[in-house]
Structure formats: structure tokens, C-alpha cells
PDB file of C-alpha atoms in Angstrom:
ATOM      1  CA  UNK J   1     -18.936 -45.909 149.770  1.00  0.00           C
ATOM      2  CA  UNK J   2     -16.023 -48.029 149.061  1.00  0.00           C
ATOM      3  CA  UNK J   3     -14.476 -47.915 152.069  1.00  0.00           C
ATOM      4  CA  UNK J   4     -18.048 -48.396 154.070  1.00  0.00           C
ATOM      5  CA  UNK J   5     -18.148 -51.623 152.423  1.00  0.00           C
ATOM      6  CA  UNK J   6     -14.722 -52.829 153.346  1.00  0.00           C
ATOM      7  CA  UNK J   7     -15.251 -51.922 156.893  1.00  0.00           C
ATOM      8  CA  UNK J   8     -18.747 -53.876 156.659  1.00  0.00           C
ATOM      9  CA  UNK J   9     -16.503 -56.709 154.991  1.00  0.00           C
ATOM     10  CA  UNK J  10     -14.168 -56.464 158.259  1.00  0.00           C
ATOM     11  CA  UNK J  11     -16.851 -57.028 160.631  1.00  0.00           C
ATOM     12  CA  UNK J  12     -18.585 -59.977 158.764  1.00  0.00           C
ATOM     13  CA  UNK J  13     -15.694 -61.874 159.078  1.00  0.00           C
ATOM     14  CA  UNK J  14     -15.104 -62.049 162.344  1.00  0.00           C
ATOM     15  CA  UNK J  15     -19.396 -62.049 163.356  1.00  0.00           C
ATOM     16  CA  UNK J  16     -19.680 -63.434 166.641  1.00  0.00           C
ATOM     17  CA  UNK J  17     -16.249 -62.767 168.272  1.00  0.00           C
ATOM     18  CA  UNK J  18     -18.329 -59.748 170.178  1.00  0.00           C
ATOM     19  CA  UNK J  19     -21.880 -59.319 170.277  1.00  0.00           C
ATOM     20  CA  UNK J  20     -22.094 -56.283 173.011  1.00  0.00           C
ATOM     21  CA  UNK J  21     -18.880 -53.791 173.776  1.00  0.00           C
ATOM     22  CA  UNK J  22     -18.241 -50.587 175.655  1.00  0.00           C
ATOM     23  CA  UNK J  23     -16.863 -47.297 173.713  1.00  0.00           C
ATOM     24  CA  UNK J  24     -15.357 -44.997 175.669  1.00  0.00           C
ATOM     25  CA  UNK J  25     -14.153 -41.906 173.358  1.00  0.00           C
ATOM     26  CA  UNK J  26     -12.092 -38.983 174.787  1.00  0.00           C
ATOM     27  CA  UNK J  27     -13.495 -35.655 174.649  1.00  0.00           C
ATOM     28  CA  UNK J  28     -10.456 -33.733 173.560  1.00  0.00           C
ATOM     29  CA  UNK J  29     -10.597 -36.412 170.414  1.00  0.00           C
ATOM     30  CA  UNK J  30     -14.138 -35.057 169.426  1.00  0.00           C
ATOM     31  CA  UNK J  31     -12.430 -31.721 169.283  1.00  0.00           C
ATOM     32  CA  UNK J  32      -9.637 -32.573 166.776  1.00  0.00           C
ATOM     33  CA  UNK J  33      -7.150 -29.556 166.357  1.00  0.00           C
ATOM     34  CA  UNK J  34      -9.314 -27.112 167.701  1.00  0.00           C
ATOM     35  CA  UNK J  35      -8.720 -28.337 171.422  1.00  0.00           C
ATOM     36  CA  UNK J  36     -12.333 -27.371 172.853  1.00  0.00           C
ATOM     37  CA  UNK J  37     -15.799 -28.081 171.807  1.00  0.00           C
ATOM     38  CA  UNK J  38     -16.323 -30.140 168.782  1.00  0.00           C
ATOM     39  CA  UNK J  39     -14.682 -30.881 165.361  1.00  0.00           C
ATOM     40  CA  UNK J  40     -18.036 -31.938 163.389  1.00  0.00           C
ATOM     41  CA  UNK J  41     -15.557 -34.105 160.247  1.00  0.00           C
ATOM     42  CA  UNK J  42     -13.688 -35.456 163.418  1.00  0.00           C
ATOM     43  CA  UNK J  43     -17.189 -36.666 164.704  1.00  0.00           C
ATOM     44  CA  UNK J  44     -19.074 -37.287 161.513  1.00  0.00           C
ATOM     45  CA  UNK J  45     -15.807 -39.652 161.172  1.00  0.00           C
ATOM     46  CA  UNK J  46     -16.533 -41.721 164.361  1.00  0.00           C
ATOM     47  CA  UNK J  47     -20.047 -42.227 163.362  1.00  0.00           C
ATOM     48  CA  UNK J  48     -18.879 -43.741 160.020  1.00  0.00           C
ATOM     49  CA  UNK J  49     -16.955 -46.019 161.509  1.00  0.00           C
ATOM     50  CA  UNK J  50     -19.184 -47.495 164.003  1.00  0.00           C
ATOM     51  CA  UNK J  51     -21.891 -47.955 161.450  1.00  0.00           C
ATOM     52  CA  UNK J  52     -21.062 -50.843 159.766  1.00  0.00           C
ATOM     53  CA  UNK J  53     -20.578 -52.483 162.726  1.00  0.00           C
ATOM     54  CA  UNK J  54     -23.824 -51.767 164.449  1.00  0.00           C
ATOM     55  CA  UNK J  55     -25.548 -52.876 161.022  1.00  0.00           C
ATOM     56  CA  UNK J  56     -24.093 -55.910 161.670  1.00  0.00           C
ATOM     57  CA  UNK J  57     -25.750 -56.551 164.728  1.00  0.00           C
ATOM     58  CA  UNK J  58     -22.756 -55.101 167.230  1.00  0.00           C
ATOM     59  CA  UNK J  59     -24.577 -53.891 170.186  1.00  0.00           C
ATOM     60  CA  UNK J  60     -22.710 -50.700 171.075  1.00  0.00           C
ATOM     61  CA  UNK J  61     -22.748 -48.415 174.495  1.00  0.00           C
ATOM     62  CA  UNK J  62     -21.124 -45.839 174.387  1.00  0.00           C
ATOM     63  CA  UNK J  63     -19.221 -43.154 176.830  1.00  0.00           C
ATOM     64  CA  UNK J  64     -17.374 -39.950 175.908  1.00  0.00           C
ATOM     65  CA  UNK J  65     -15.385 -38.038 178.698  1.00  0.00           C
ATOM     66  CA  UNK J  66     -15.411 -34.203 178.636  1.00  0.00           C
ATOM     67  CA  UNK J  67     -12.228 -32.872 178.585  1.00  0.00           C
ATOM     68  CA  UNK J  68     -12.650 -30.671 175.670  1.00  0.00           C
ATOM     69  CA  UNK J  69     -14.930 -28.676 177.887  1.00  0.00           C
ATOM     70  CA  UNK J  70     -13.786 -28.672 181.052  1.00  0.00           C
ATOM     71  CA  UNK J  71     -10.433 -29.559 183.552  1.00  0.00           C
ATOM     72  CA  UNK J  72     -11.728 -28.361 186.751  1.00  0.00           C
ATOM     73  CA  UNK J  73      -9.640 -30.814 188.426  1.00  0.00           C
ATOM     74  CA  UNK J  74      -6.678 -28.437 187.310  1.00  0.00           C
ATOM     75  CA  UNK J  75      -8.266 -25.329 189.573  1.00  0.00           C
ATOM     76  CA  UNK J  76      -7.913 -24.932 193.161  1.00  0.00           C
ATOM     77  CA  UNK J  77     -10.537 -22.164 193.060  1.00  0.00           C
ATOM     78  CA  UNK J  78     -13.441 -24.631 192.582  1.00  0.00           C
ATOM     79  CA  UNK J  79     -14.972 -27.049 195.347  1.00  0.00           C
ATOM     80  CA  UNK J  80     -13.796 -30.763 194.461  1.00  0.00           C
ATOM     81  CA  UNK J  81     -17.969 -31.380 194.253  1.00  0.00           C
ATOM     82  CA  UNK J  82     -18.907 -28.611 191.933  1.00  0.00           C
ATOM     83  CA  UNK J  83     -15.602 -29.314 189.464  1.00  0.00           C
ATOM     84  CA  UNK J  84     -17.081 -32.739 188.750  1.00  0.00           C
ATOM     85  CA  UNK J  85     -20.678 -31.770 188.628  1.00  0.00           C
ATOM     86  CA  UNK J  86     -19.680 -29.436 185.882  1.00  0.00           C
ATOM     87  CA  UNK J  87     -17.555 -32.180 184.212  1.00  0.00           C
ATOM     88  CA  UNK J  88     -20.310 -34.780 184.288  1.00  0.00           C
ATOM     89  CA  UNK J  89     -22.734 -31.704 182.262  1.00  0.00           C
ATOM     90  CA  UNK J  90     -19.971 -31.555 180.159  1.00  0.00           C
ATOM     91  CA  UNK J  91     -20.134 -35.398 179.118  1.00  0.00           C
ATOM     92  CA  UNK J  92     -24.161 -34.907 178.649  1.00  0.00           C
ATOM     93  CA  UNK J  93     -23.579 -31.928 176.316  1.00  0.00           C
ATOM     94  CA  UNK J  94     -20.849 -34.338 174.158  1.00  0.00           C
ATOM     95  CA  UNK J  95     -23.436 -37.119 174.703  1.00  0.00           C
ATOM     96  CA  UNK J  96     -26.503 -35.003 172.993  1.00  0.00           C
ATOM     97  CA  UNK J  97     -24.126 -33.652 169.750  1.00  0.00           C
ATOM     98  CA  UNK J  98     -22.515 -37.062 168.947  1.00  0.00           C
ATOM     99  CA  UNK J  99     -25.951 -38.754 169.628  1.00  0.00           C
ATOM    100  CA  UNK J 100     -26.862 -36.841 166.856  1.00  0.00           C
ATOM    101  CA  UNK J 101     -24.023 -36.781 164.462  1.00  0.00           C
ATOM    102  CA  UNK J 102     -24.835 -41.055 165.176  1.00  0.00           C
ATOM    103  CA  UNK J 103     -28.626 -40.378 164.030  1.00  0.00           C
ATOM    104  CA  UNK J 104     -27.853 -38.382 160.847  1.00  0.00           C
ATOM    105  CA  UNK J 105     -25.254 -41.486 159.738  1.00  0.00           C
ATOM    106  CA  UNK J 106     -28.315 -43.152 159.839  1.00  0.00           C
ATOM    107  CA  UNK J 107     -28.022 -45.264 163.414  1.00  0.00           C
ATOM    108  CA  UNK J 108     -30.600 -45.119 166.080  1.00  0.00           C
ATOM    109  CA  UNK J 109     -29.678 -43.918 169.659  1.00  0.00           C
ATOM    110  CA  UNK J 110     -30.674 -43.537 173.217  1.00  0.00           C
ATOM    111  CA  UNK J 111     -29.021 -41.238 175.788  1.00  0.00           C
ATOM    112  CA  UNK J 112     -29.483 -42.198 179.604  1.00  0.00           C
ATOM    113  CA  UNK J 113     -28.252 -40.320 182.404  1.00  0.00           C
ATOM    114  CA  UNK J 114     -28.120 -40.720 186.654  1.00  0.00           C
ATOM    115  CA  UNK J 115     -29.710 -38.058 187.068  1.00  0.00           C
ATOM    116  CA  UNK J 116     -32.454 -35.679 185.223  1.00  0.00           C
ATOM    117  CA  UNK J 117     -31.839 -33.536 182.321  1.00  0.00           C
ATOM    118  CA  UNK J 118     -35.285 -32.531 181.705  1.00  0.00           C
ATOM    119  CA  UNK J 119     -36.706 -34.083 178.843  1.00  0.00           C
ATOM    120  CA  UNK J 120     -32.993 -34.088 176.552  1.00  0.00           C
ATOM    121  CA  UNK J 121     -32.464 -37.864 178.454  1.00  0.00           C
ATOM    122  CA  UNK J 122     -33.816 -40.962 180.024  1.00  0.00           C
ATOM    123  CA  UNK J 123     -32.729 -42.027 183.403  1.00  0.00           C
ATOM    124  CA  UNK J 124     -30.436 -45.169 183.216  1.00  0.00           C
ATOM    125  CA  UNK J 125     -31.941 -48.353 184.608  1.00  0.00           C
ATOM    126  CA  UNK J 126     -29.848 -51.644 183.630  1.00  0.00           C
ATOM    127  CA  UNK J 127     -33.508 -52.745 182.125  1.00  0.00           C
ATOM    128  CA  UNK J 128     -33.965 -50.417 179.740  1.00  0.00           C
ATOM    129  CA  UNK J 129     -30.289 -49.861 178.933  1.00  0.00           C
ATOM    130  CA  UNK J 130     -30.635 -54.194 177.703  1.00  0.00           C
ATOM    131  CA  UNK J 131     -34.116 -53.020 176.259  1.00  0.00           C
ATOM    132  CA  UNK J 132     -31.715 -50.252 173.952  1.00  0.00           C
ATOM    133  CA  UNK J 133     -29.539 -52.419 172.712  1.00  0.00           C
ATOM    134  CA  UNK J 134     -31.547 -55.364 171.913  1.00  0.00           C
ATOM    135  CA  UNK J 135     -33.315 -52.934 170.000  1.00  0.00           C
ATOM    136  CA  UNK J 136     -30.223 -52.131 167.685  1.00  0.00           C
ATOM    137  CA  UNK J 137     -29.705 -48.582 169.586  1.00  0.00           C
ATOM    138  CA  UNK J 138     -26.495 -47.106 170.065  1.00  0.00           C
ATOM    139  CA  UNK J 139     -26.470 -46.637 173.839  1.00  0.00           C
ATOM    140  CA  UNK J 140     -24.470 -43.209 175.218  1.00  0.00           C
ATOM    141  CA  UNK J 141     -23.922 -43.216 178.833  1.00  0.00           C
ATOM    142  CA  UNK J 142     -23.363 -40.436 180.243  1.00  0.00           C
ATOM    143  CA  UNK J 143     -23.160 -37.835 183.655  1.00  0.00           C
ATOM    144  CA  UNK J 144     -20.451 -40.635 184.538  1.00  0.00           C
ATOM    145  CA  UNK J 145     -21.778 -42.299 188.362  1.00  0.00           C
ATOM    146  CA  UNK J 146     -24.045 -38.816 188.959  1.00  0.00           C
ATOM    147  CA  UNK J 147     -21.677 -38.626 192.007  1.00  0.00           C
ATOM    148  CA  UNK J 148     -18.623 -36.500 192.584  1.00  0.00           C
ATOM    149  CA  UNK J 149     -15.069 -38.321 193.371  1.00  0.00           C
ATOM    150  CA  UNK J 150     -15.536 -40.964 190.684  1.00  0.00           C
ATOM    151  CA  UNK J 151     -14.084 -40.335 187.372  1.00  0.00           C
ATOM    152  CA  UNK J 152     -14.999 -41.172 183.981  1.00  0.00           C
ATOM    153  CA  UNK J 153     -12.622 -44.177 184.536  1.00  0.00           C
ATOM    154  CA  UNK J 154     -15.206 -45.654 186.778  1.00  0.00           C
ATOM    155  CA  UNK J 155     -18.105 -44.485 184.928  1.00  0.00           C
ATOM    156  CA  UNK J 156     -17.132 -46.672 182.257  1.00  0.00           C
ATOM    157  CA  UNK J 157     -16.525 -49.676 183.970  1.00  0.00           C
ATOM    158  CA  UNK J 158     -19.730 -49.700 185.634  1.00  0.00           C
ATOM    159  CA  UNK J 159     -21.753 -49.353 182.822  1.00  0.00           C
ATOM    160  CA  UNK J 160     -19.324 -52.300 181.295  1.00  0.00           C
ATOM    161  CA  UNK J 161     -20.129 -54.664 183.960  1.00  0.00           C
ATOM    162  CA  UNK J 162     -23.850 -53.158 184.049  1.00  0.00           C
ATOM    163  CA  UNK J 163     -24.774 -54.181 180.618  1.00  0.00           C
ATOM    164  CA  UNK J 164     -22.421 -57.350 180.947  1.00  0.00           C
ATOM    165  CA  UNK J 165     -20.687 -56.338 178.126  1.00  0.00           C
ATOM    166  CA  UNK J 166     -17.835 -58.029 176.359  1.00  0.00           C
ATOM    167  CA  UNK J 167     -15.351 -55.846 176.445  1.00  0.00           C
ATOM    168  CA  UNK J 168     -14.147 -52.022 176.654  1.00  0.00           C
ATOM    169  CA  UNK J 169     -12.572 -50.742 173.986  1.00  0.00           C
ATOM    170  CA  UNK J 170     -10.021 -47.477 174.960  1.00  0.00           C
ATOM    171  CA  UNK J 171      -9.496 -45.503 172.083  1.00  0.00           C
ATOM    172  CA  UNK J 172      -6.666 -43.267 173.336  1.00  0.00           C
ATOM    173  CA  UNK J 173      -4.075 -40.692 171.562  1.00  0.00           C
ATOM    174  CA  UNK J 174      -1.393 -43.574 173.262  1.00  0.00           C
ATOM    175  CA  UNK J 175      -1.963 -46.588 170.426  1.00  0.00           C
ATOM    176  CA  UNK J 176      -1.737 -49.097 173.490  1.00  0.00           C
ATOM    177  CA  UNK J 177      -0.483 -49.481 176.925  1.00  0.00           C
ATOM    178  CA  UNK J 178       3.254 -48.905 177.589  1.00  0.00           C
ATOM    179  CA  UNK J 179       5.991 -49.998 180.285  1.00  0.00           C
ATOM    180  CA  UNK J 180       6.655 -46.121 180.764  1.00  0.00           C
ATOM    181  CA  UNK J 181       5.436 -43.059 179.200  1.00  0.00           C
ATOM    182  CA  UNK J 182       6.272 -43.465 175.185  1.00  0.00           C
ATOM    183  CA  UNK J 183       6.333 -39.087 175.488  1.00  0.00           C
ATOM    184  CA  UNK J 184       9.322 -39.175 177.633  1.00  0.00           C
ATOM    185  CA  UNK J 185      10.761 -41.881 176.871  1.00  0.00           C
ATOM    186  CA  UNK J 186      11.470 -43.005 173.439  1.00  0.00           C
ATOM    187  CA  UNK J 187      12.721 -46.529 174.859  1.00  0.00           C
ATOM    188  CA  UNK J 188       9.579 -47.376 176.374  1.00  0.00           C
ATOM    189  CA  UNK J 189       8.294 -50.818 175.306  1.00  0.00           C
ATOM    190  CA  UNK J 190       4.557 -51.627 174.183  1.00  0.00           C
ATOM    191  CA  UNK J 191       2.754 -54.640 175.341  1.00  0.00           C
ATOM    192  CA  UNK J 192       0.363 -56.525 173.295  1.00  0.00           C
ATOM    193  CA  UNK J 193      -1.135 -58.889 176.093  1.00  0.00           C
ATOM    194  CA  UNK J 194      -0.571 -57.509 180.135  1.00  0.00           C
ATOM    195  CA  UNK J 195      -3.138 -58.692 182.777  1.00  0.00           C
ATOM    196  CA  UNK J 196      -5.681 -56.134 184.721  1.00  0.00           C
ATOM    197  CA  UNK J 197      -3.293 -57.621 187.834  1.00  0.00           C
ATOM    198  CA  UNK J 198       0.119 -56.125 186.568  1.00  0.00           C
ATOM    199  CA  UNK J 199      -1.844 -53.023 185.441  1.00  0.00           C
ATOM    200  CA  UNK J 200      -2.268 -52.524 189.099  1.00  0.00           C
ATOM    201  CA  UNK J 201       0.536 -53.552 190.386  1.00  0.00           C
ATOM    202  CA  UNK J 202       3.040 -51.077 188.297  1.00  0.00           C
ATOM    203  CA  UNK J 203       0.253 -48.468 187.711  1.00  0.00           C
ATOM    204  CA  UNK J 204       0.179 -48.149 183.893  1.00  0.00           C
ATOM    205  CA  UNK J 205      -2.750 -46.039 184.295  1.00  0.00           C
ATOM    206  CA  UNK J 206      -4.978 -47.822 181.628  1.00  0.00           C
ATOM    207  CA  UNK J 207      -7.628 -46.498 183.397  1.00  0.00           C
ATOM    208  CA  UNK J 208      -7.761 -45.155 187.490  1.00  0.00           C
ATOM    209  CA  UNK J 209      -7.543 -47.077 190.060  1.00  0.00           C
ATOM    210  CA  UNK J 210     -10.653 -47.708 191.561  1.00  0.00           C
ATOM    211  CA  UNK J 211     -11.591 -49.028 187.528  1.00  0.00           C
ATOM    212  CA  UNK J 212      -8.858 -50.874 187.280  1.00  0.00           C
ATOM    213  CA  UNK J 213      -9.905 -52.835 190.261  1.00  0.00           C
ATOM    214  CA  UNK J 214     -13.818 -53.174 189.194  1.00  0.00           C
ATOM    215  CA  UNK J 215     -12.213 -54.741 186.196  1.00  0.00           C
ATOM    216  CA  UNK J 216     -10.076 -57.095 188.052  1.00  0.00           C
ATOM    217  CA  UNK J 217     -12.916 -58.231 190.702  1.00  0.00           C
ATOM    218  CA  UNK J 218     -15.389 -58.179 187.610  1.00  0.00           C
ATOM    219  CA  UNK J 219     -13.585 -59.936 185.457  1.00  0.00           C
ATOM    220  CA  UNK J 220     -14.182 -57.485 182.889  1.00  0.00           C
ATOM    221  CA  UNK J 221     -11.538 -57.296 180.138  1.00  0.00           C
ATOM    222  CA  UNK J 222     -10.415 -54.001 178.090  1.00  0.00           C
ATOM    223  CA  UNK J 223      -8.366 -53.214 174.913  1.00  0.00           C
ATOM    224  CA  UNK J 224      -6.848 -49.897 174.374  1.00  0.00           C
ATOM    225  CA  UNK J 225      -5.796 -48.685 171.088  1.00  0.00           C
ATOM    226  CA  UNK J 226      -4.773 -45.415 168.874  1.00  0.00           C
ATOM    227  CA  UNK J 227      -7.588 -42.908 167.944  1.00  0.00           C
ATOM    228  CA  UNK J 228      -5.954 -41.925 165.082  1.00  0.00           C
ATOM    229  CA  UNK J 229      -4.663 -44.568 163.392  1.00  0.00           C
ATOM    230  CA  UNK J 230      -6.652 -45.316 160.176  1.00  0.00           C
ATOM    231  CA  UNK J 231     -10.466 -47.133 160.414  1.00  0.00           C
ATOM    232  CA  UNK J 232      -9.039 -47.664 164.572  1.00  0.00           C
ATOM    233  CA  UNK J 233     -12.591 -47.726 165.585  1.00  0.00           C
ATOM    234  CA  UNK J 234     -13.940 -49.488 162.830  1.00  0.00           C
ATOM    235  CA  UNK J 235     -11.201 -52.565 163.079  1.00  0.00           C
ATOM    236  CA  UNK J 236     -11.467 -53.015 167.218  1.00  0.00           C
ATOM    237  CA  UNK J 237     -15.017 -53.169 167.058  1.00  0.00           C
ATOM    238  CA  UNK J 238     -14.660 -55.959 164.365  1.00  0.00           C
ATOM    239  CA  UNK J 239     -11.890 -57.528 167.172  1.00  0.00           C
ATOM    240  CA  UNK J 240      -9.027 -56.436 164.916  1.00  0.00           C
ATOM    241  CA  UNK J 241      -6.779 -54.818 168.322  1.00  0.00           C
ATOM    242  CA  UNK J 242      -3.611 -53.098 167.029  1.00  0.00           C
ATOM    243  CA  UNK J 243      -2.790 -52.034 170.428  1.00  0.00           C
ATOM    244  CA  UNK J 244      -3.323 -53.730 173.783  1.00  0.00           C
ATOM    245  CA  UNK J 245      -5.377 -56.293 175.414  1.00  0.00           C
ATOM    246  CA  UNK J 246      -6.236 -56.275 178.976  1.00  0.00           C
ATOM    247  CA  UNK J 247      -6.493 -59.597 180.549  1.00  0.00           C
ATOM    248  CA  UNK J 248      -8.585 -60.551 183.128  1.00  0.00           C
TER     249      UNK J 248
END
């Protein structure tokens, strides 16, 4: 309880500096150190740290990839098409769980989708998406575009610039974007400001490509920061960014 009211405290403070933002969550995070499916404390987690801020009036969308289902980009055994049709049913299933984790932390939530799911979603429309949130609903996005070839990457950015958010908030394993890979190479130097133009131009791989260049015609800024790092969540959707802003 103690520290629910110290993350509320966070957010108060800085009311105003963001009134709508983007989440995109990886899935392998939701799976903590089992690697595949879901870690329920890893997600039960999440959900406490996003509550304070959506009782503060944060209007929250929110997109989670599905990597800790499926990598059929890895396979050369599966047609290009199907691989990411099976990845985009993999971000509904993650979609459905953490929906609920969200709802039993006491938040209220809407799932929408490019495509049917029978009954378990509504179809996205930028109308009712801005009906969601105005209503105080956590928002999940997910099935990425409904088309194959487009990543998560891009899936995220359009649903950004759809619901004119603020800002996308990354929350990575990396705690921020890097000069080089900080894996291999112990020298490699963290920035805590670079624009969405150098991004391109030396292909830091914030996000792919064809995001990174939605963002930069858009006008659509991003922060990335660690997943792991204490209250992360919590702190960059009250504005406090440990890691790296994105500048447009």
C-alpha cells in the first residue's frame, strides 16, 4: 500500500506533463524467467504500476509484442504470411491475459483488434479507440496492422499517431538507446536526448525502420527505458525517463 501511494504521489506531481501515451511491453518481459507464456507476479507487477497513473487521469493504450510465444521469423519452414499471422494471434492471446490481470488490479479495459476474434474483441476504429480512453479505459491494441510484413514496430506507431498520443514509451531489457550494442561492447555510450533523424541515419534500431520513419514524418516522439529497473513503468508514465528520449 505504501509504495501504491508513493507512485500515486509521483504522478501528481508532474499532472499534466502527459495526458494520453502509448505502452508498448515486450512479450518475453511478461514471461519473466520462464522464457514462454506468462509469469502471472511479473504481470500482476505491471498492472500495479500503471494503476496509479491511470487513477490519475493518464489515458493509457497499450501494445504487447509476442515473442514469448512465437519467433517464426527465425524458421525457414514457414511462409513469411503465415509466420506473422501466427505472431499477430500471439499478441491477442497476451492482449486477453494482461487485459485481465489490468481488470483484477481494479482498472477498466478494452481490447480492439484489425480483424475479428469472435466475440473475445472489438474491431479498432480511431472513434471508439478516443471513446475508450475518454472513458478512463486502458486501451490494448493488438493483432499489430492485421497485415503480414509489418512488425510490431509499426503496429505501435500507428496506433501512436492514431490516437494522437503524446508519446511512446519503450520499455526494453536495454535501459535506453546506445551508440553500439552495450552486450558486446562494454564501451558503448548511452544517450539521454538523440533525434528520430540520427536514429535513422546510424540505425540504432529503437524501433524498425519503416516506424522509425512514421515517427519522423509524424512527428511523434518516443522514450525508451529499462523494464526492470525498479517502479520503471510507474516513473515514465509520471514523465520521470531514466533512459532515452527520442526527439522529433
Amino acid at each position: 500500500m505504501k509504495s501504491q501511494q508513493i507512485l500515486q504521489t509521483i504522478y501528481i506531481k508532474k499532472e499534466g506533463l502527459m495526458k494520453r501515451v502509448l505502452l508498448k511491453l515486450s512479450g518475453e518481459a511478461l514471461a519473466g524467467d520462464k522464457k514462454t507464456g506468462f509469469d502471472e507476479a511479473v504481470c500482476k507487477e505491471v498492472a500495479a504500476q500503471v494503476k496509479p497513473a491511470v487513477d490519475a487521469g493518464l489515458q493509457l493504450g497499450v501494445v504487447i509484442g509476442g515473442g514469448n510465444f512465437w519467433r517464426g521469423r527465425t524458421s525457414n519452414a514457414i511462409d513469411r504470411t503465415k509466420a506473422d499471422q501466427i505472431g499477430m494471434l500471439a499478441t491477442v492471446m497476451n492482449a486477453l491475459y494482461v487485459s485481465e490481470i489490468f481488470r483484477n488490479a481494479g482498472m477498466k479495459t478494452e481490447i480492439l483488434t484489425p480483424f475479428a476474434v469472435g466475440t473475445m474483441t472489438k474491431m479498432f476504429s480511431k472513434d471508439l479507440a478516443n471513446e475508450c480512453l475518454e472513458a478512463g479505459k486502458v486501451v490494448f491494441f493488438a493483432g499489430g496492422t492485421g497485415h503480414p510484413y509489418f512488425s510490431t514496430d509499426t503496429g505501435v506507431v500507428l496506433r501512436a499517431i492514431e490516437m494522437e498520443a503524446d508519446i511512446i514509451l519503450l520499455a526494453k531489457a536495454v535501459d535506453g538507446v546506445y551508440d553500439s550494442d552495450p552486450k558486446t561492447n562494454p564501451a558503448a555510450v548511452k544517450y539521454d536526448r538523440v533525434s528520430i533523424d540520427e536514429v535513422i541515419e546510424k540505425k540504432l534500431a529503437v524501433v524498425d525502420l519503416t516506424a522509425s520513419i512514421m515517427c519522423m514524418e509524424q512527428k511523434m516522439p518516443m522514450a525508451v527505458f529499462g523494464l526492470n529497473e525498479e517502479n520503471s513503468i510507474a516513473r515514465a508514465l509520471a514523465g520521470d525517463i531514466t533512459g532515452t528520449y527520442v526527439t522529433v
